[in-house]
Amino acid sequence: MRTVDAYNFAGKKALVRVDFNVPLDADYRITDDTRIRAAVPTIQKILNDGGAVILMSHLGRPKTGPEEKYSLRHLVDRLSKEFNTTVKFATDCVGPEAAQLAQDLKPGEILLLENLRFHKAEEKGDLEFARELSTLGDVYVNDAFGTAHREHASTAVIARYFPNDKVMGYVMHAELDNARRVMDNAERPYTAIMGGAKISDKILIIEKLMDKVDNLLIGGGMSYTFVKADGGEIGSSLVEEDKVELARRLIAMAREKGVNLMIPVDSIIADEFSNEANVDTALSHHIKPLWMGLDIGPNAREMYADVIRNSKTILWNGPMGVFEMSNFSVGTEAVAEAVVDATRRGAYSLIGGGDSAAAVNQLGYADRVSYVSTGGGALLEYMEGKTLPGVAAIERDDY
Ligand code: 3PG
Ligand code: MG
């Protein structure tokens, strides 16, 4: 892999694509800075070499153009504190201001460009936009693993303008390393925990994992499509009607392959989708009409924790319940605790980005699991066996 370690940045301006798509609250305060912290070593390496850093990222999904809530300006203070310097800011990622600021940038200095997605050309992978961005730096560094599954101007297309000067940052390298660790030759017993609202997002990865894991623990909203496929009464729980047949097929596939597929035996149920709802516990196969399962129940919790504690490799993607609501966060917490426990006893644990990473961070467990991925969709696509354009653009000479 071509990484920043093989490159001397002395006197160079490095154009670094990071994934600073971080959650902001209503006052534009950063509520989870994992992705910023993750990018620090790559930036620091460039500065230490005697290079200058031009950071570019997207934030959110702006529709037509600039929107205050998606401005990367909100990250300037956080970055300035991190690097003990005044981080400069270009109010547009291309154009005369960005060009001038980039030109004037001295070794040891950092320039942050405004949100790339304020230009539609970014997501379109527009060649001319990529070329204009490329003129800002001497070398292209991609450290945006969370966005590596997008073939956008700044994540892939731009690499064409740096045929001999394109490398991966440390985040990218570590992410690929950790993902491979659970995909190839994982130590057994190997347990995958899959949660989240929808099966449709997870079908490919679940099928892939069937050939690798010993245990497959299902949680979150998608549990009820499995329960229904298994003949249960799920009340008004979330269900993907068009995926019931698929869930049935996955249950049969697990049986054929000798995979221990577990669906929560019981659930915390509620009479409406709200933290103020009336709450009860029920067998997942016997949920009252008009009630819905919003978390795994106490028996499922115990069974899952037991399997996890006896595992040597653990992959976790997606919460066990409606984690944002305190009444339905217990299942996710119990799973997180068991993962931490297993890790302490020598298991390798990978937390796949998105909501499960947020849960682990929120619980303060990030340092007590083996690796928390900064990628959600990107990690899943990589594990499904897809080529990530952000990776291919760096690794392939003919990109
Ligand atoms: C993410 O948070 O999923 C990444 O930053 C990619 O963002 P996107 O899904 O809007 O492309
Ligand atoms: Mg996404």
XYZ file of C-alpha atoms and ligand atoms in Angstrom:
411
model
C 0.000 0.000 0.000
C 1.218 3.478 -0.784
C 1.025 5.337 2.491
C 2.241 8.665 3.802
C 5.156 6.830 5.457
C 6.763 6.340 2.055
C 6.578 10.026 1.219
C 8.694 12.967 2.305
C 6.490 16.047 2.491
C 9.303 18.551 3.106
C 8.529 21.754 1.219
C 5.360 20.236 -0.272
C 1.750 21.292 -0.074
C -0.300 18.218 0.653
C -3.918 18.197 -0.461
C -5.514 15.896 2.090
C -9.023 14.477 1.633
C -10.368 13.755 5.106
C -13.818 12.637 6.215
C -14.784 15.424 8.594
C -18.459 14.602 8.193
C -19.014 14.914 11.948
C -22.297 15.434 13.805
C -22.990 19.028 14.907
C -25.684 20.164 17.358
C -28.052 23.116 16.826
C -25.310 25.521 17.985
C -22.840 23.953 15.527
C -20.862 22.278 18.283
C -19.186 18.995 17.365
C -20.903 16.187 19.280
C -18.566 13.373 18.219
C -15.040 14.241 17.108
C -13.870 10.675 16.399
C -13.226 11.388 12.734
C -11.218 14.508 13.541
C -9.082 12.723 16.139
C -8.524 9.859 13.716
C -7.016 12.170 11.076
C -4.520 13.841 13.429
C -1.550 11.444 12.904
C -1.624 11.849 9.112
C -1.756 15.641 9.361
C 0.962 15.635 12.014
C 3.259 13.459 9.869
C 3.024 15.948 6.991
C 3.689 18.916 9.293
C 6.609 17.135 10.971
C 8.184 16.464 7.585
C 8.106 20.198 6.902
C 5.070 20.208 4.656
C 1.921 22.323 4.566
C -1.568 20.804 4.781
C -4.661 21.705 2.766
C -7.654 19.880 4.195
C -10.734 19.139 2.130
C -13.918 17.358 3.193
C -17.633 17.164 2.798
C -20.077 17.737 5.667
C -23.604 16.368 5.474
C -25.624 16.287 2.289
C -26.268 19.890 1.220
C -28.909 20.010 -1.531
C -28.227 22.926 -3.829
C -25.360 24.999 -2.496
C -23.922 26.604 0.641
C -25.888 26.099 3.886
C -24.682 27.423 7.233
C -25.362 24.159 9.041
C -23.049 22.324 6.672
C -20.204 24.827 6.785
C -16.795 23.436 7.690
C -16.059 26.797 9.286
C -17.546 25.244 12.431
C -14.485 22.992 12.658
C -11.815 25.705 12.466
C -11.552 26.316 16.237
C -11.422 22.627 17.049
C -8.623 22.088 14.514
C -6.719 25.207 15.587
C -6.681 23.935 19.182
C -5.626 20.453 18.094
C -2.590 21.687 16.181
C -1.808 24.741 18.264
C -1.919 27.022 15.274
C -4.401 29.297 13.547
C -5.972 27.105 10.886
C -6.755 29.186 7.817
C -10.104 28.865 6.072
C -11.171 29.294 2.444
C -14.866 30.176 2.133
C -15.036 28.286 -1.162
C -13.055 25.132 -1.935
C -12.187 26.385 -5.429
C -11.813 29.852 -6.961
C -9.410 32.780 -6.445
C -9.544 32.912 -2.625
C -8.662 29.232 -2.190
C -5.934 29.535 -4.829
C -4.379 32.558 -3.106
C -4.528 31.031 0.382
C -3.003 27.795 -0.917
C -0.273 29.661 -2.721
C 0.655 31.673 0.384
C 0.633 28.639 2.685
C 3.983 28.043 4.460
C 5.448 24.791 5.765
C 3.813 23.922 9.096
C 0.594 25.750 8.225
C -2.891 24.320 7.717
C -5.621 25.518 5.386
C -9.161 24.117 5.570
C -11.367 24.397 2.489
C -15.129 24.945 2.683
C -17.460 21.965 2.152
C -16.756 20.280 -1.196
C -20.424 19.356 -1.597
C -21.414 23.025 -1.858
C -20.532 22.292 -5.488
C -22.641 19.645 -7.215
C -19.561 18.878 -9.303
C -18.071 17.064 -6.300
C -20.639 14.259 -6.170
C -20.801 14.091 -9.961
C -17.083 13.337 -10.029
C -16.643 16.243 -12.423
C -13.245 16.168 -14.110
C -12.806 19.935 -14.404
C -13.722 20.457 -10.729
C -11.230 17.733 -9.732
C -8.573 19.411 -11.867
C -9.176 22.782 -10.262
C -8.890 21.270 -6.775
C -5.715 19.483 -7.807
C -3.971 22.769 -8.648
C -3.999 23.682 -4.940
C -1.427 21.070 -3.864
C 1.693 19.169 -4.927
C 0.671 15.780 -3.560
C -2.695 14.114 -2.935
C -3.362 12.224 0.285
C -6.586 10.302 0.759
C -7.380 9.608 4.403
C -11.172 9.688 4.068
C -12.047 6.047 4.642
C -15.667 6.899 5.548
C -16.121 8.297 2.036
C -13.976 5.770 0.162
C -17.074 4.065 -1.291
C -17.972 7.253 -3.168
C -16.473 7.945 -6.571
C -16.482 11.707 -6.149
C -14.180 14.390 -7.535
C -12.156 14.722 -4.315
C -12.191 11.061 -3.272
C -11.173 9.378 -6.521
C -11.211 11.398 -9.755
C -8.633 13.907 -8.497
C -6.020 11.125 -8.197
C -5.572 11.278 -11.981
C -3.810 14.582 -11.589
C -1.244 13.102 -9.216
C -0.044 9.949 -11.032
C 3.236 9.860 -9.082
C 2.203 11.733 -5.972
C -0.805 9.998 -4.449
C -0.756 8.183 -1.131
C -3.069 6.916 1.602
C -3.163 8.329 5.095
C -2.972 6.354 8.323
C -6.750 6.142 8.811
C -7.207 4.521 5.437
C -4.387 2.083 6.103
C -5.605 1.108 9.579
C -9.201 0.699 8.431
C -8.260 -1.661 5.606
C -5.995 -3.610 7.938
C -8.694 -4.063 10.546
C -11.383 -4.945 8.029
C -9.149 -7.627 6.527
C -8.555 -9.028 9.967
C -12.213 -10.010 10.326
C -12.601 -11.080 6.706
C -9.570 -13.362 6.360
C -8.549 -16.062 8.840
C -10.366 -14.664 11.843
C -9.783 -16.559 15.064
C -12.729 -18.671 16.259
C -15.233 -18.624 17.725
C -16.161 -15.720 15.488
C -19.331 -13.769 16.268
C -20.941 -11.103 14.118
C -23.556 -8.864 15.696
C -25.825 -7.192 13.163
C -28.342 -4.571 14.175
C -30.056 -1.536 12.772
C -33.431 -0.839 11.293
C -33.357 -2.549 7.928
C -32.290 -5.919 6.535
C -32.020 -4.382 3.086
C -28.875 -2.491 4.144
C -27.254 -5.627 5.510
C -28.237 -8.475 3.150
C -24.961 -8.688 1.259
C -22.818 -8.544 4.352
C -24.967 -11.110 6.170
C -24.654 -13.493 3.207
C -20.905 -12.939 3.112
C -20.568 -13.539 6.842
C -22.463 -16.829 6.651
C -19.304 -18.419 5.226
C -17.097 -17.046 7.948
C -18.769 -16.788 11.331
C -19.833 -19.267 13.989
C -22.486 -17.017 15.486
C -24.660 -14.367 13.898
C -26.603 -12.304 16.424
C -29.482 -10.244 15.059
C -30.822 -7.138 16.793
C -32.503 -3.827 16.106
C -35.542 -3.188 13.964
C -34.588 -5.822 11.406
C -35.074 -8.551 14.037
C -38.820 -8.414 13.500
C -38.625 -9.227 9.815
C -36.747 -12.365 10.914
C -39.305 -13.084 13.656
C -42.124 -12.749 11.151
C -40.285 -15.029 8.711
C -40.003 -17.519 11.550
C -43.790 -17.464 12.044
C -43.971 -15.026 14.964
C -46.639 -12.413 15.782
C -44.853 -9.063 15.808
C -47.699 -6.575 16.459
C -46.830 -3.238 14.869
C -43.084 -3.750 15.032
C -41.016 -2.513 12.129
C -41.118 -4.983 9.262
C -39.935 -5.048 5.665
C -42.733 -7.067 4.103
C -40.809 -7.543 0.884
C -37.860 -8.978 2.806
C -39.710 -11.634 4.836
C -38.981 -14.267 2.195
C -35.336 -13.254 2.162
C -35.158 -13.512 5.948
C -36.595 -17.014 5.656
C -33.892 -17.876 3.141
C -31.184 -16.488 5.448
C -32.515 -18.599 8.326
C -32.361 -21.700 6.094
C -28.905 -20.763 4.842
C -27.624 -20.488 8.408
C -28.987 -23.935 9.186
C -27.287 -25.411 6.103
C -23.974 -23.801 6.862
C -24.060 -24.633 10.553
C -24.099 -20.985 11.607
C -25.740 -20.237 14.946
C -28.162 -17.509 13.802
C -29.830 -15.941 16.840
C -32.951 -13.814 16.766
C -33.815 -12.096 20.073
C -36.039 -14.476 22.084
C -37.644 -11.576 23.885
C -38.083 -7.858 23.362
C -38.751 -4.633 25.191
C -42.029 -3.553 23.655
C -43.829 -0.194 23.647
C -47.275 1.050 22.634
C -45.797 3.876 20.586
C -42.469 4.921 19.099
C -41.506 7.228 21.937
C -39.415 7.228 25.080
C -42.611 8.203 26.970
C -44.540 5.174 25.710
C -45.841 2.435 28.016
C -43.261 -0.297 28.167
C -43.451 -4.060 28.675
C -41.438 -7.197 28.014
C -42.647 -9.959 25.689
C -41.494 -12.982 23.755
C -40.485 -11.656 20.342
C -42.791 -14.218 18.718
C -45.791 -13.025 20.737
C -45.942 -9.252 20.596
C -49.399 -7.815 21.354
C -51.318 -6.166 18.513
C -50.455 -2.439 18.239
C -47.311 -2.865 20.378
C -43.842 -2.833 18.877
C -40.459 -4.243 19.780
C -37.948 -1.436 20.327
C -35.066 -3.278 22.000
C -33.895 -6.816 22.684
C -35.291 -8.196 25.945
C -33.574 -9.395 29.157
C -33.204 -13.044 28.091
C -31.856 -12.134 24.664
C -29.463 -9.755 26.387
C -28.099 -12.516 28.547
C -27.875 -15.041 25.718
C -26.102 -12.585 23.419
C -23.682 -11.486 26.137
C -22.850 -15.118 26.798
C -22.026 -15.859 23.166
C -19.995 -12.651 22.862
C -17.984 -13.344 26.024
C -16.962 -16.733 24.608
C -15.830 -15.327 21.247
C -12.317 -14.700 19.985
C -13.314 -12.447 17.072
C -16.219 -10.007 17.182
C -17.637 -7.801 14.469
C -20.423 -5.445 15.509
C -22.494 -3.315 13.169
C -25.728 -1.633 14.200
C -27.487 -1.055 17.540
C -29.756 -3.606 19.241
C -32.609 -1.178 19.803
C -33.632 2.465 19.568
C -30.436 3.477 21.307
C -31.211 7.240 21.204
C -34.158 6.662 23.571
C -32.991 5.781 27.084
C -35.776 3.215 27.634
C -34.593 1.223 24.631
C -30.811 1.520 24.947
C -30.240 -1.298 27.444
C -29.736 -4.019 24.838
C -27.081 -2.028 23.011
C -25.368 -1.237 26.316
C -25.370 -4.898 27.355
C -23.832 -5.927 24.028
C -21.220 -3.157 24.318
C -20.303 -4.317 27.824
C -19.938 -7.910 26.682
C -17.743 -6.842 23.746
C -15.527 -4.860 26.142
C -15.341 -7.871 28.443
C -14.376 -10.253 25.658
C -11.738 -7.789 24.412
C -10.227 -7.568 27.885
C -9.902 -11.332 27.817
C -8.025 -11.310 24.526
C -10.693 -11.252 21.826
C -10.301 -9.024 18.774
C -13.288 -6.667 18.377
C -14.106 -4.422 15.429
C -16.921 -1.916 15.785
C -18.293 -0.990 12.395
C -18.951 2.734 12.112
C -22.238 4.550 12.099
C -24.598 4.037 15.031
C -22.715 1.241 16.783
C -19.552 3.360 16.805
C -21.590 6.284 18.174
C -22.957 4.001 20.904
C -19.503 2.764 21.889
C -18.187 6.338 21.932
C -21.129 7.588 23.956
C -20.612 4.845 26.527
C -16.929 5.752 26.769
C -15.815 2.301 25.600
C -13.882 3.363 22.485
C -10.513 2.585 24.100
C -11.688 -0.753 25.421
C -12.492 -2.407 22.103
C -9.864 -3.337 19.492
C -10.867 -0.900 16.770
C -13.704 1.531 16.129
C -14.144 2.129 12.423
C -14.749 5.655 11.114
C -16.686 4.203 8.202
C -20.267 2.983 8.058
C -21.241 2.319 4.462
C -17.606 2.204 3.349
C -16.729 -0.561 5.792
C -19.754 -2.631 4.815
C -19.030 -2.273 1.112
C -15.412 -3.234 1.630
C -16.408 -6.311 3.593
C -18.987 -7.222 0.970
C -16.029 -7.540 -1.386
C -16.649 -4.387 -3.391
C -13.816 -2.253 -4.711
C -13.688 1.087 -2.939
C -13.063 3.831 -5.540
C -11.120 5.877 -2.961
C -8.705 2.987 -2.488
C -8.468 1.959 -6.142
C -7.665 5.540 -7.172
C -4.538 5.464 -5.010
C -3.448 1.895 -5.591
C -3.940 1.610 -9.316
C -1.500 3.233 -11.715
C -4.043 3.234 -14.498
C -6.845 4.868 -12.502
C -20.725 8.979 6.057
O -20.804 9.576 7.128
O -21.439 8.031 5.756
C -19.639 9.408 5.113
O -19.070 10.612 5.523
C -20.149 9.481 3.698
O -21.214 10.371 3.626
P -22.384 10.118 2.572
O -23.067 8.850 2.975
O -23.257 11.333 2.640
O -21.707 9.974 1.228
Mg -23.348 7.270 4.669
